[in-house]
Amino acid sequence: AQTVTQSQPEMSVQEAETVTLSCTYDTSENNYYLFWYKQPPSRQMILVIRQEAYKQQNATENRFSVNFQKAAKSFSLKISDSQLGDTAMYFCAFMKHVQYSTLTFGKGTMLLVSP
Amino acid sequence: DGGITQSPKYLFRKEGQNVTLSCEQNLNHDAMYWYRQDPGQGLRLIYYSQIVNDFQKGDIAEGYSVSREKKESFPLTVTSAQKNPTAFYLCASSAEAVGYEQYFGPGTRLTVT
Protein backbone atom coordinates (compact mmCIF):
# COMPACT_ATOMS: atom_id res chain seq x y z
CA ALA A 1 0.00 0.00 0.00
CA GLN A 2 1.07 3.54 -0.69
CA THR A 3 1.22 6.32 1.87
CA VAL A 4 1.60 10.05 1.37
CA THR A 5 2.75 12.35 4.17
CA GLN A 6 2.48 16.11 4.34
CA SER A 7 4.19 17.23 7.52
CA GLN A 8 3.14 20.89 7.42
CA PRO A 9 -0.54 21.32 8.42
CA GLU A 10 -0.36 25.09 7.89
CA MET A 11 1.99 27.55 6.27
CA SER A 12 1.92 31.25 5.62
CA VAL A 13 3.73 33.49 3.18
CA GLN A 14 3.61 37.11 2.16
CA GLU A 15 2.52 38.18 -1.28
CA ALA A 16 5.30 38.06 -3.91
CA GLU A 17 7.46 35.75 -1.79
CA THR A 18 8.36 32.11 -2.44
CA VAL A 19 7.12 29.18 -0.40
CA THR A 20 7.84 25.45 -0.51
CA LEU A 21 5.38 22.76 0.57
CA SER A 22 6.76 19.36 1.53
CA CYS A 23 5.53 15.89 0.63
CA THR A 24 7.03 12.47 1.15
CA TYR A 25 5.60 9.16 0.06
CA ASP A 26 6.21 5.49 0.46
CA THR A 27 5.75 2.89 -2.27
CA SER A 28 7.31 -0.23 -3.70
CA GLU A 29 6.23 0.75 -7.21
CA ASN A 30 8.79 1.90 -9.75
CA ASN A 31 6.42 3.59 -12.18
CA TYR A 32 3.91 6.08 -10.83
CA TYR A 33 2.59 9.61 -10.98
CA LEU A 34 2.68 12.33 -8.35
CA PHE A 35 0.33 15.29 -8.21
CA TRP A 36 -0.26 18.51 -6.35
CA TYR A 37 -3.90 19.56 -6.11
CA LYS A 38 -5.17 22.92 -4.86
CA GLN A 39 -8.49 23.28 -3.02
CA PRO A 40 -9.50 26.95 -2.57
CA PRO A 41 -12.36 28.03 -0.29
CA SER A 42 -14.83 27.03 -3.02
CA ARG A 43 -13.66 23.44 -2.32
CA GLN A 44 -13.21 22.70 -6.04
CA MET A 45 -10.19 20.42 -6.51
CA ILE A 46 -7.82 21.89 -9.09
CA LEU A 47 -4.79 20.09 -10.50
CA VAL A 48 -1.71 22.26 -10.05
CA ILE A 49 1.08 20.08 -11.38
CA ARG A 50 1.85 16.48 -12.31
CA GLN A 51 5.12 14.54 -12.31
CA GLU A 52 5.81 11.20 -13.94
CA ALA A 53 8.28 9.14 -11.94
CA TYR A 54 10.23 7.96 -14.97
CA LYS A 55 11.00 11.55 -15.97
CA GLN A 56 14.08 12.98 -14.31
CA GLN A 57 13.22 16.56 -15.20
CA ASN A 58 11.17 18.38 -12.59
CA ALA A 59 7.76 19.56 -13.78
CA THR A 60 7.02 23.28 -14.02
CA GLU A 61 3.76 25.16 -14.59
CA ASN A 62 4.22 28.93 -14.62
CA ARG A 63 4.88 29.95 -10.98
CA PHE A 64 4.63 26.38 -9.72
CA SER A 65 7.50 23.91 -9.81
CA VAL A 66 8.37 20.69 -8.07
CA ASN A 67 11.52 19.17 -6.64
CA PHE A 68 11.16 15.45 -7.28
CA GLN A 69 13.71 13.27 -5.51
CA LYS A 70 12.83 9.67 -6.42
CA ALA A 71 15.42 7.96 -4.26
CA ALA A 72 14.40 9.99 -1.24
CA LYS A 73 10.69 9.64 -2.15
CA SER A 74 10.23 13.34 -1.80
CA PHE A 75 8.02 15.62 -3.90
CA SER A 76 7.95 19.26 -2.79
CA LEU A 77 6.02 22.10 -4.43
CA LYS A 78 7.55 25.53 -4.83
CA ILE A 79 5.28 28.51 -5.41
CA SER A 80 7.10 31.60 -6.66
CA ASP A 81 5.75 35.16 -6.56
CA SER A 82 2.90 34.10 -4.27
CA GLN A 83 -0.47 35.70 -4.93
CA LEU A 84 -3.51 36.16 -2.71
CA GLY A 85 -5.38 33.72 -4.93
CA ASP A 86 -2.91 31.00 -3.99
CA THR A 87 -4.53 30.83 -0.55
CA ALA A 88 -5.89 27.29 -0.42
CA MET A 89 -5.48 23.80 0.88
CA TYR A 90 -2.80 21.92 -1.07
CA PHE A 91 -2.84 18.15 -1.37
CA CYS A 92 -0.06 15.89 -2.54
CA ALA A 93 -1.27 12.68 -4.22
CA PHE A 94 0.18 9.43 -5.58
CA MET A 95 -1.10 7.24 -8.38
CA LYS A 96 0.30 3.99 -9.74
CA HIS A 97 1.19 3.92 -13.41
CA VAL A 98 -1.54 1.44 -14.30
CA GLN A 99 -4.84 1.84 -16.09
CA TYR A 100 -7.43 3.63 -13.99
CA SER A 101 -5.42 3.56 -10.80
CA THR A 102 -6.78 5.41 -7.79
CA LEU A 103 -5.31 8.41 -6.00
CA THR A 104 -3.80 8.26 -2.52
CA PHE A 105 -3.81 11.67 -0.87
CA GLY A 106 -1.84 13.28 1.90
CA LYS A 107 -3.71 15.15 4.63
CA GLY A 108 -3.02 18.51 3.09
CA THR A 109 -1.24 21.78 3.88
CA MET A 110 -3.25 24.96 4.39
CA LEU A 111 -1.40 27.86 2.74
CA LEU A 112 -2.31 31.41 3.67
CA VAL A 113 -0.96 34.22 1.50
CA SER A 114 -1.10 37.60 3.19
CA PRO A 115 -0.72 41.10 1.70
CA ASP B 1 -19.28 22.75 -21.56
CA GLY B 2 -17.92 19.37 -20.52
CA GLY B 3 -17.64 18.66 -16.86
CA ILE B 4 -18.78 16.85 -13.76
CA THR B 5 -21.97 17.77 -11.96
CA GLN B 6 -22.75 16.95 -8.36
CA SER B 7 -26.08 17.85 -6.87
CA PRO B 8 -27.15 19.20 -4.55
CA LYS B 9 -24.30 21.31 -3.13
CA TYR B 10 -25.70 20.96 0.40
CA LEU B 11 -27.78 18.04 1.66
CA PHE B 12 -29.38 17.56 5.06
CA ARG B 13 -30.81 14.30 6.40
CA LYS B 14 -32.02 12.82 9.62
CA GLU B 15 -30.11 9.98 11.19
CA GLY B 16 -31.36 6.57 10.07
CA GLN B 17 -32.31 7.67 6.55
CA ASN B 18 -30.53 6.55 3.42
CA VAL B 19 -29.49 9.33 1.05
CA THR B 20 -28.25 9.25 -2.53
CA LEU B 21 -25.69 11.71 -3.88
CA SER B 22 -25.72 12.39 -7.59
CA CYS B 23 -22.68 12.48 -9.88
CA GLU B 24 -22.99 13.02 -13.64
CA GLN B 25 -20.25 13.58 -16.22
CA ASN B 26 -20.39 14.46 -19.91
CA LEU B 27 -16.67 14.03 -20.54
CA ASN B 28 -17.10 10.53 -21.97
CA HIS B 29 -14.74 9.24 -19.29
CA ASP B 30 -14.75 5.51 -18.60
CA ALA B 31 -13.79 5.61 -14.92
CA MET B 32 -15.53 7.34 -12.03
CA TYR B 33 -14.62 7.68 -8.37
CA TRP B 34 -16.11 8.72 -5.03
CA TYR B 35 -13.99 10.30 -2.29
CA ARG B 36 -14.87 11.46 1.18
CA GLN B 37 -13.18 14.48 2.77
CA ASP B 38 -13.12 15.14 6.51
CA PRO B 39 -11.27 17.99 8.25
CA GLY B 40 -7.58 17.15 8.63
CA GLN B 41 -8.00 13.83 6.79
CA GLY B 42 -7.40 14.57 3.16
CA LEU B 43 -9.48 12.62 0.64
CA ARG B 44 -10.24 8.94 1.09
CA LEU B 45 -11.54 6.61 -1.62
CA ILE B 46 -14.99 5.10 -1.11
CA TYR B 47 -15.77 3.32 -4.40
CA TYR B 48 -14.63 3.44 -8.00
CA SER B 49 -15.83 2.11 -11.32
CA GLN B 50 -13.77 1.47 -14.43
CA ILE B 51 -16.62 0.43 -16.73
CA VAL B 52 -20.40 0.29 -16.76
CA ASN B 53 -21.96 -2.35 -14.50
CA ASP B 54 -18.72 -2.88 -12.58
CA PHE B 55 -17.29 -1.20 -9.48
CA GLN B 56 -14.76 -1.86 -6.72
CA LYS B 57 -14.58 -0.97 -3.05
CA GLY B 58 -12.11 1.61 -1.92
CA ASP B 59 -10.54 2.10 1.48
CA ILE B 60 -13.70 3.14 3.34
CA ALA B 61 -16.62 1.41 1.55
CA GLU B 62 -18.50 0.26 4.65
CA GLY B 63 -21.91 1.89 4.92
CA TYR B 64 -21.93 3.02 1.29
CA SER B 65 -23.26 1.57 -1.96
CA VAL B 66 -22.98 2.57 -5.62
CA SER B 67 -24.32 1.66 -9.04
CA ARG B 68 -23.01 2.24 -12.56
CA GLU B 69 -25.87 1.60 -14.96
CA LYS B 70 -24.79 4.33 -17.37
CA LYS B 71 -21.36 5.59 -18.36
CA GLU B 72 -22.33 9.15 -17.42
CA SER B 73 -23.69 8.46 -13.96
CA PHE B 74 -22.25 7.07 -10.72
CA PRO B 75 -24.61 7.71 -7.78
CA LEU B 76 -23.48 7.09 -4.21
CA THR B 77 -25.92 5.96 -1.52
CA VAL B 78 -25.01 6.69 2.07
CA THR B 79 -26.88 4.10 4.11
CA SER B 80 -27.98 4.21 7.72
CA ALA B 81 -25.15 1.76 8.45
CA GLN B 82 -22.55 4.49 7.88
CA LYS B 83 -21.62 5.55 11.41
CA ASN B 84 -20.33 9.05 10.65
CA PRO B 85 -21.91 10.16 7.35
CA THR B 86 -21.48 13.92 7.82
CA ALA B 87 -18.68 14.90 5.42
CA PHE B 88 -17.83 16.51 2.11
CA TYR B 89 -18.17 14.10 -0.82
CA LEU B 90 -16.26 14.50 -4.08
CA CYS B 91 -16.84 12.67 -7.33
CA ALA B 92 -14.18 12.37 -10.03
CA SER B 93 -13.75 10.82 -13.46
CA SER B 94 -10.83 9.88 -15.69
CA ALA B 95 -9.97 8.40 -19.05
CA GLU B 96 -7.01 7.08 -20.98
CA ALA B 97 -7.35 10.01 -23.39
CA VAL B 98 -6.38 12.44 -20.60
CA GLY B 99 -3.60 10.28 -19.22
CA TYR B 100 -5.83 8.99 -16.43
CA GLU B 101 -5.84 12.41 -14.78
CA GLN B 102 -8.82 12.68 -12.45
CA TYR B 103 -11.24 15.54 -12.96
CA PHE B 104 -13.26 16.50 -9.91
CA GLY B 105 -16.81 17.70 -9.44
CA PRO B 106 -17.72 20.59 -7.12
CA GLY B 107 -18.67 18.29 -4.24
CA THR B 108 -21.67 17.77 -1.96
CA ARG B 109 -21.67 18.66 1.71
CA LEU B 110 -23.82 16.11 3.57
CA THR B 111 -24.98 16.86 7.09
CA VAL B 112 -26.78 14.16 9.08
CA THR B 113 -28.37 15.07 12.40
PDB file of C-alpha atoms in Angstrom:
ATOM      1  CA  ALA A   1       0.000   0.000   0.000  1.00  0.00           C
ATOM      2  CA  GLN A   2       1.069   3.536  -0.688  1.00  0.00           C
ATOM      3  CA  THR A   3       1.220   6.322   1.872  1.00  0.00           C
ATOM      4  CA  VAL A   4       1.596  10.054   1.373  1.00  0.00           C
ATOM      5  CA  THR A   5       2.749  12.347   4.167  1.00  0.00           C
ATOM      6  CA  GLN A   6       2.479  16.110   4.337  1.00  0.00           C
ATOM      7  CA  SER A   7       4.191  17.233   7.517  1.00  0.00           C
ATOM      8  CA  GLN A   8       3.142  20.889   7.425  1.00  0.00           C
ATOM      9  CA  PRO A   9      -0.535  21.321   8.421  1.00  0.00           C
ATOM     10  CA  GLU A  10      -0.357  25.091   7.894  1.00  0.00           C
ATOM     11  CA  MET A  11       1.991  27.550   6.266  1.00  0.00           C
ATOM     12  CA  SER A  12       1.924  31.255   5.622  1.00  0.00           C
ATOM     13  CA  VAL A  13       3.735  33.490   3.181  1.00  0.00           C
ATOM     14  CA  GLN A  14       3.607  37.106   2.156  1.00  0.00           C
ATOM     15  CA  GLU A  15       2.520  38.184  -1.279  1.00  0.00           C
ATOM     16  CA  ALA A  16       5.303  38.056  -3.907  1.00  0.00           C
ATOM     17  CA  GLU A  17       7.464  35.751  -1.789  1.00  0.00           C
ATOM     18  CA  THR A  18       8.360  32.113  -2.443  1.00  0.00           C
ATOM     19  CA  VAL A  19       7.124  29.178  -0.400  1.00  0.00           C
ATOM     20  CA  THR A  20       7.840  25.447  -0.511  1.00  0.00           C
ATOM     21  CA  LEU A  21       5.382  22.764   0.569  1.00  0.00           C
ATOM     22  CA  SER A  22       6.756  19.357   1.529  1.00  0.00           C
ATOM     23  CA  CYS A  23       5.534  15.887   0.630  1.00  0.00           C
ATOM     24  CA  THR A  24       7.028  12.470   1.148  1.00  0.00           C
ATOM     25  CA  TYR A  25       5.599   9.159   0.055  1.00  0.00           C
ATOM     26  CA  ASP A  26       6.213   5.487   0.455  1.00  0.00           C
ATOM     27  CA  THR A  27       5.750   2.895  -2.274  1.00  0.00           C
ATOM     28  CA  SER A  28       7.310  -0.227  -3.697  1.00  0.00           C
ATOM     29  CA  GLU A  29       6.229   0.748  -7.214  1.00  0.00           C
ATOM     30  CA  ASN A  30       8.794   1.900  -9.749  1.00  0.00           C
ATOM     31  CA  ASN A  31       6.425   3.590 -12.180  1.00  0.00           C
ATOM     32  CA  TYR A  32       3.910   6.083 -10.834  1.00  0.00           C
ATOM     33  CA  TYR A  33       2.587   9.614 -10.980  1.00  0.00           C
ATOM     34  CA  LEU A  34       2.681  12.328  -8.352  1.00  0.00           C
ATOM     35  CA  PHE A  35       0.328  15.288  -8.212  1.00  0.00           C
ATOM     36  CA  TRP A  36      -0.263  18.510  -6.354  1.00  0.00           C
ATOM     37  CA  TYR A  37      -3.902  19.565  -6.109  1.00  0.00           C
ATOM     38  CA  LYS A  38      -5.167  22.919  -4.861  1.00  0.00           C
ATOM     39  CA  GLN A  39      -8.490  23.282  -3.018  1.00  0.00           C
ATOM     40  CA  PRO A  40      -9.503  26.946  -2.569  1.00  0.00           C
ATOM     41  CA  PRO A  41     -12.359  28.028  -0.292  1.00  0.00           C
ATOM     42  CA  SER A  42     -14.831  27.033  -3.021  1.00  0.00           C
ATOM     43  CA  ARG A  43     -13.657  23.443  -2.325  1.00  0.00           C
ATOM     44  CA  GLN A  44     -13.214  22.703  -6.043  1.00  0.00           C
ATOM     45  CA  MET A  45     -10.191  20.424  -6.512  1.00  0.00           C
ATOM     46  CA  ILE A  46      -7.822  21.889  -9.091  1.00  0.00           C
ATOM     47  CA  LEU A  47      -4.794  20.090 -10.497  1.00  0.00           C
ATOM     48  CA  VAL A  48      -1.708  22.260 -10.052  1.00  0.00           C
ATOM     49  CA  ILE A  49       1.077  20.081 -11.383  1.00  0.00           C
ATOM     50  CA  ARG A  50       1.851  16.481 -12.315  1.00  0.00           C
ATOM     51  CA  GLN A  51       5.115  14.544 -12.311  1.00  0.00           C
ATOM     52  CA  GLU A  52       5.809  11.197 -13.940  1.00  0.00           C
ATOM     53  CA  ALA A  53       8.279   9.144 -11.937  1.00  0.00           C
ATOM     54  CA  TYR A  54      10.228   7.958 -14.968  1.00  0.00           C
ATOM     55  CA  LYS A  55      11.001  11.550 -15.971  1.00  0.00           C
ATOM     56  CA  GLN A  56      14.076  12.979 -14.310  1.00  0.00           C
ATOM     57  CA  GLN A  57      13.221  16.555 -15.204  1.00  0.00           C
ATOM     58  CA  ASN A  58      11.175  18.382 -12.594  1.00  0.00           C
ATOM     59  CA  ALA A  59       7.762  19.556 -13.782  1.00  0.00           C
ATOM     60  CA  THR A  60       7.020  23.281 -14.024  1.00  0.00           C
ATOM     61  CA  GLU A  61       3.762  25.160 -14.585  1.00  0.00           C
ATOM     62  CA  ASN A  62       4.224  28.928 -14.617  1.00  0.00           C
ATOM     63  CA  ARG A  63       4.882  29.955 -10.979  1.00  0.00           C
ATOM     64  CA  PHE A  64       4.629  26.378  -9.715  1.00  0.00           C
ATOM     65  CA  SER A  65       7.496  23.908  -9.812  1.00  0.00           C
ATOM     66  CA  VAL A  66       8.368  20.688  -8.074  1.00  0.00           C
ATOM     67  CA  ASN A  67      11.520  19.169  -6.638  1.00  0.00           C
ATOM     68  CA  PHE A  68      11.161  15.451  -7.278  1.00  0.00           C
ATOM     69  CA  GLN A  69      13.712  13.267  -5.513  1.00  0.00           C
ATOM     70  CA  LYS A  70      12.833   9.673  -6.425  1.00  0.00           C
ATOM     71  CA  ALA A  71      15.424   7.959  -4.259  1.00  0.00           C
ATOM     72  CA  ALA A  72      14.403   9.989  -1.241  1.00  0.00           C
ATOM     73  CA  LYS A  73      10.690   9.636  -2.146  1.00  0.00           C
ATOM     74  CA  SER A  74      10.233  13.341  -1.795  1.00  0.00           C
ATOM     75  CA  PHE A  75       8.025  15.617  -3.896  1.00  0.00           C
ATOM     76  CA  SER A  76       7.952  19.257  -2.794  1.00  0.00           C
ATOM     77  CA  LEU A  77       6.018  22.097  -4.427  1.00  0.00           C
ATOM     78  CA  LYS A  78       7.550  25.531  -4.834  1.00  0.00           C
ATOM     79  CA  ILE A  79       5.279  28.514  -5.411  1.00  0.00           C
ATOM     80  CA  SER A  80       7.098  31.599  -6.661  1.00  0.00           C
ATOM     81  CA  ASP A  81       5.750  35.165  -6.557  1.00  0.00           C
ATOM     82  CA  SER A  82       2.901  34.101  -4.274  1.00  0.00           C
ATOM     83  CA  GLN A  83      -0.470  35.698  -4.932  1.00  0.00           C
ATOM     84  CA  LEU A  84      -3.508  36.164  -2.709  1.00  0.00           C
ATOM     85  CA  GLY A  85      -5.377  33.721  -4.935  1.00  0.00           C
ATOM     86  CA  ASP A  86      -2.908  31.001  -3.992  1.00  0.00           C
ATOM     87  CA  THR A  87      -4.526  30.833  -0.552  1.00  0.00           C
ATOM     88  CA  ALA A  88      -5.886  27.292  -0.424  1.00  0.00           C
ATOM     89  CA  MET A  89      -5.476  23.796   0.880  1.00  0.00           C
ATOM     90  CA  TYR A  90      -2.797  21.919  -1.067  1.00  0.00           C
ATOM     91  CA  PHE A  91      -2.838  18.147  -1.373  1.00  0.00           C
ATOM     92  CA  CYS A  92      -0.056  15.886  -2.544  1.00  0.00           C
ATOM     93  CA  ALA A  93      -1.266  12.684  -4.215  1.00  0.00           C
ATOM     94  CA  PHE A  94       0.176   9.432  -5.577  1.00  0.00           C
ATOM     95  CA  MET A  95      -1.102   7.238  -8.375  1.00  0.00           C
ATOM     96  CA  LYS A  96       0.300   3.991  -9.739  1.00  0.00           C
ATOM     97  CA  HIS A  97       1.193   3.918 -13.414  1.00  0.00           C
ATOM     98  CA  VAL A  98      -1.542   1.443 -14.299  1.00  0.00           C
ATOM     99  CA  GLN A  99      -4.839   1.836 -16.093  1.00  0.00           C
ATOM    100  CA  TYR A 100      -7.435   3.634 -13.988  1.00  0.00           C
ATOM    101  CA  SER A 101      -5.425   3.561 -10.801  1.00  0.00           C
ATOM    102  CA  THR A 102      -6.777   5.414  -7.795  1.00  0.00           C
ATOM    103  CA  LEU A 103      -5.308   8.415  -6.001  1.00  0.00           C
ATOM    104  CA  THR A 104      -3.795   8.260  -2.519  1.00  0.00           C
ATOM    105  CA  PHE A 105      -3.812  11.674  -0.874  1.00  0.00           C
ATOM    106  CA  GLY A 106      -1.845  13.283   1.905  1.00  0.00           C
ATOM    107  CA  LYS A 107      -3.710  15.149   4.629  1.00  0.00           C
ATOM    108  CA  GLY A 108      -3.016  18.514   3.095  1.00  0.00           C
ATOM    109  CA  THR A 109      -1.240  21.782   3.883  1.00  0.00           C
ATOM    110  CA  MET A 110      -3.251  24.959   4.394  1.00  0.00           C
ATOM    111  CA  LEU A 111      -1.397  27.858   2.741  1.00  0.00           C
ATOM    112  CA  LEU A 112      -2.309  31.408   3.666  1.00  0.00           C
ATOM    113  CA  VAL A 113      -0.959  34.218   1.502  1.00  0.00           C
ATOM    114  CA  SER A 114      -1.103  37.602   3.187  1.00  0.00           C
ATOM    115  CA  PRO A 115      -0.724  41.103   1.696  1.00  0.00           C
TER     116      PRO A 115
ATOM    117  CA  ASP B   1     -19.284  22.752 -21.556  1.00  0.00           C
ATOM    118  CA  GLY B   2     -17.916  19.375 -20.522  1.00  0.00           C
ATOM    119  CA  GLY B   3     -17.640  18.656 -16.855  1.00  0.00           C
ATOM    120  CA  ILE B   4     -18.784  16.851 -13.762  1.00  0.00           C
ATOM    121  CA  THR B   5     -21.970  17.774 -11.957  1.00  0.00           C
ATOM    122  CA  GLN B   6     -22.751  16.954  -8.362  1.00  0.00           C
ATOM    123  CA  SER B   7     -26.077  17.850  -6.866  1.00  0.00           C
ATOM    124  CA  PRO B   8     -27.146  19.200  -4.553  1.00  0.00           C
ATOM    125  CA  LYS B   9     -24.301  21.306  -3.127  1.00  0.00           C
ATOM    126  CA  TYR B  10     -25.702  20.960   0.397  1.00  0.00           C
ATOM    127  CA  LEU B  11     -27.783  18.042   1.662  1.00  0.00           C
ATOM    128  CA  PHE B  12     -29.382  17.558   5.065  1.00  0.00           C
ATOM    129  CA  ARG B  13     -30.810  14.301   6.396  1.00  0.00           C
ATOM    130  CA  LYS B  14     -32.022  12.815   9.620  1.00  0.00           C
ATOM    131  CA  GLU B  15     -30.108   9.977  11.186  1.00  0.00           C
ATOM    132  CA  GLY B  16     -31.361   6.570  10.070  1.00  0.00           C
ATOM    133  CA  GLN B  17     -32.305   7.672   6.552  1.00  0.00           C
ATOM    134  CA  ASN B  18     -30.535   6.546   3.422  1.00  0.00           C
ATOM    135  CA  VAL B  19     -29.492   9.327   1.051  1.00  0.00           C
ATOM    136  CA  THR B  20     -28.249   9.246  -2.526  1.00  0.00           C
ATOM    137  CA  LEU B  21     -25.687  11.707  -3.878  1.00  0.00           C
ATOM    138  CA  SER B  22     -25.718  12.392  -7.587  1.00  0.00           C
ATOM    139  CA  CYS B  23     -22.684  12.477  -9.884  1.00  0.00           C
ATOM    140  CA  GLU B  24     -22.988  13.016 -13.639  1.00  0.00           C
ATOM    141  CA  GLN B  25     -20.249  13.583 -16.224  1.00  0.00           C
ATOM    142  CA  ASN B  26     -20.394  14.461 -19.912  1.00  0.00           C
ATOM    143  CA  LEU B  27     -16.668  14.034 -20.537  1.00  0.00           C
ATOM    144  CA  ASN B  28     -17.095  10.533 -21.974  1.00  0.00           C
ATOM    145  CA  HIS B  29     -14.743   9.237 -19.288  1.00  0.00           C
ATOM    146  CA  ASP B  30     -14.753   5.508 -18.597  1.00  0.00           C
ATOM    147  CA  ALA B  31     -13.794   5.615 -14.917  1.00  0.00           C
ATOM    148  CA  MET B  32     -15.527   7.345 -12.031  1.00  0.00           C
ATOM    149  CA  TYR B  33     -14.619   7.676  -8.366  1.00  0.00           C
ATOM    150  CA  TRP B  34     -16.112   8.723  -5.033  1.00  0.00           C
ATOM    151  CA  TYR B  35     -13.991  10.304  -2.295  1.00  0.00           C
ATOM    152  CA  ARG B  36     -14.865  11.462   1.184  1.00  0.00           C
ATOM    153  CA  GLN B  37     -13.181  14.475   2.771  1.00  0.00           C
ATOM    154  CA  ASP B  38     -13.120  15.142   6.508  1.00  0.00           C
ATOM    155  CA  PRO B  39     -11.269  17.985   8.250  1.00  0.00           C
ATOM    156  CA  GLY B  40      -7.585  17.145   8.628  1.00  0.00           C
ATOM    157  CA  GLN B  41      -7.997  13.831   6.792  1.00  0.00           C
ATOM    158  CA  GLY B  42      -7.401  14.571   3.155  1.00  0.00           C
ATOM    159  CA  LEU B  43      -9.479  12.615   0.643  1.00  0.00           C
ATOM    160  CA  ARG B  44     -10.245   8.938   1.087  1.00  0.00           C
ATOM    161  CA  LEU B  45     -11.537   6.607  -1.616  1.00  0.00           C
ATOM    162  CA  ILE B  46     -14.994   5.100  -1.108  1.00  0.00           C
ATOM    163  CA  TYR B  47     -15.766   3.321  -4.403  1.00  0.00           C
ATOM    164  CA  TYR B  48     -14.632   3.443  -7.995  1.00  0.00           C
ATOM    165  CA  SER B  49     -15.828   2.114 -11.317  1.00  0.00           C
ATOM    166  CA  GLN B  50     -13.774   1.473 -14.430  1.00  0.00           C
ATOM    167  CA  ILE B  51     -16.622   0.426 -16.733  1.00  0.00           C
ATOM    168  CA  VAL B  52     -20.401   0.291 -16.759  1.00  0.00           C
ATOM    169  CA  ASN B  53     -21.964  -2.350 -14.500  1.00  0.00           C
ATOM    170  CA  ASP B  54     -18.723  -2.880 -12.583  1.00  0.00           C
ATOM    171  CA  PHE B  55     -17.295  -1.200  -9.479  1.00  0.00           C
ATOM    172  CA  GLN B  56     -14.763  -1.855  -6.717  1.00  0.00           C
ATOM    173  CA  LYS B  57     -14.578  -0.967  -3.048  1.00  0.00           C
ATOM    174  CA  GLY B  58     -12.114   1.613  -1.920  1.00  0.00           C
ATOM    175  CA  ASP B  59     -10.544   2.095   1.485  1.00  0.00           C
ATOM    176  CA  ILE B  60     -13.703   3.139   3.341  1.00  0.00           C
ATOM    177  CA  ALA B  61     -16.618   1.413   1.546  1.00  0.00           C
ATOM    178  CA  GLU B  62     -18.496   0.256   4.649  1.00  0.00           C
ATOM    179  CA  GLY B  63     -21.909   1.886   4.917  1.00  0.00           C
ATOM    180  CA  TYR B  64     -21.926   3.024   1.288  1.00  0.00           C
ATOM    181  CA  SER B  65     -23.259   1.567  -1.956  1.00  0.00           C
ATOM    182  CA  VAL B  66     -22.978   2.568  -5.619  1.00  0.00           C
ATOM    183  CA  SER B  67     -24.324   1.660  -9.036  1.00  0.00           C
ATOM    184  CA  ARG B  68     -23.008   2.236 -12.558  1.00  0.00           C
ATOM    185  CA  GLU B  69     -25.869   1.601 -14.960  1.00  0.00           C
ATOM    186  CA  LYS B  70     -24.792   4.329 -17.365  1.00  0.00           C
ATOM    187  CA  LYS B  71     -21.363   5.592 -18.359  1.00  0.00           C
ATOM    188  CA  GLU B  72     -22.334   9.146 -17.423  1.00  0.00           C
ATOM    189  CA  SER B  73     -23.688   8.458 -13.958  1.00  0.00           C
ATOM    190  CA  PHE B  74     -22.250   7.070 -10.719  1.00  0.00           C
ATOM    191  CA  PRO B  75     -24.610   7.711  -7.779  1.00  0.00           C
ATOM    192  CA  LEU B  76     -23.481   7.093  -4.215  1.00  0.00           C
ATOM    193  CA  THR B  77     -25.924   5.962  -1.516  1.00  0.00           C
ATOM    194  CA  VAL B  78     -25.014   6.692   2.069  1.00  0.00           C
ATOM    195  CA  THR B  79     -26.877   4.100   4.110  1.00  0.00           C
ATOM    196  CA  SER B  80     -27.977   4.209   7.722  1.00  0.00           C
ATOM    197  CA  ALA B  81     -25.149   1.757   8.451  1.00  0.00           C
ATOM    198  CA  GLN B  82     -22.553   4.489   7.883  1.00  0.00           C
ATOM    199  CA  LYS B  83     -21.617   5.548  11.408  1.00  0.00           C
ATOM    200  CA  ASN B  84     -20.334   9.054  10.646  1.00  0.00           C
ATOM    201  CA  PRO B  85     -21.914  10.163   7.355  1.00  0.00           C
ATOM    202  CA  THR B  86     -21.483  13.923   7.820  1.00  0.00           C
ATOM    203  CA  ALA B  87     -18.685  14.897   5.419  1.00  0.00           C
ATOM    204  CA  PHE B  88     -17.831  16.511   2.108  1.00  0.00           C
ATOM    205  CA  TYR B  89     -18.168  14.099  -0.817  1.00  0.00           C
ATOM    206  CA  LEU B  90     -16.264  14.496  -4.078  1.00  0.00           C
ATOM    207  CA  CYS B  91     -16.844  12.670  -7.334  1.00  0.00           C
ATOM    208  CA  ALA B  92     -14.176  12.369 -10.030  1.00  0.00           C
ATOM    209  CA  SER B  93     -13.745  10.823 -13.463  1.00  0.00           C
ATOM    210  CA  SER B  94     -10.826   9.878 -15.689  1.00  0.00           C
ATOM    211  CA  ALA B  95      -9.973   8.403 -19.050  1.00  0.00           C
ATOM    212  CA  GLU B  96      -7.005   7.081 -20.983  1.00  0.00           C
ATOM    213  CA  ALA B  97      -7.354  10.013 -23.389  1.00  0.00           C
ATOM    214  CA  VAL B  98      -6.382  12.439 -20.599  1.00  0.00           C
ATOM    215  CA  GLY B  99      -3.603  10.278 -19.219  1.00  0.00           C
ATOM    216  CA  TYR B 100      -5.833   8.991 -16.434  1.00  0.00           C
ATOM    217  CA  GLU B 101      -5.843  12.409 -14.784  1.00  0.00           C
ATOM    218  CA  GLN B 102      -8.824  12.676 -12.454  1.00  0.00           C
ATOM    219  CA  TYR B 103     -11.240  15.540 -12.961  1.00  0.00           C
ATOM    220  CA  PHE B 104     -13.264  16.499  -9.910  1.00  0.00           C
ATOM    221  CA  GLY B 105     -16.815  17.699  -9.445  1.00  0.00           C
ATOM    222  CA  PRO B 106     -17.723  20.595  -7.118  1.00  0.00           C
ATOM    223  CA  GLY B 107     -18.674  18.294  -4.242  1.00  0.00           C
ATOM    224  CA  THR B 108     -21.675  17.768  -1.963  1.00  0.00           C
ATOM    225  CA  ARG B 109     -21.666  18.665   1.707  1.00  0.00           C
ATOM    226  CA  LEU B 110     -23.816  16.106   3.571  1.00  0.00           C
ATOM    227  CA  THR B 111     -24.984  16.855   7.092  1.00  0.00           C
ATOM    228  CA  VAL B 112     -26.780  14.163   9.077  1.00  0.00           C
ATOM    229  CA  THR B 113     -28.373  15.073  12.402  1.00  0.00           C
TER     230      THR B 113
END
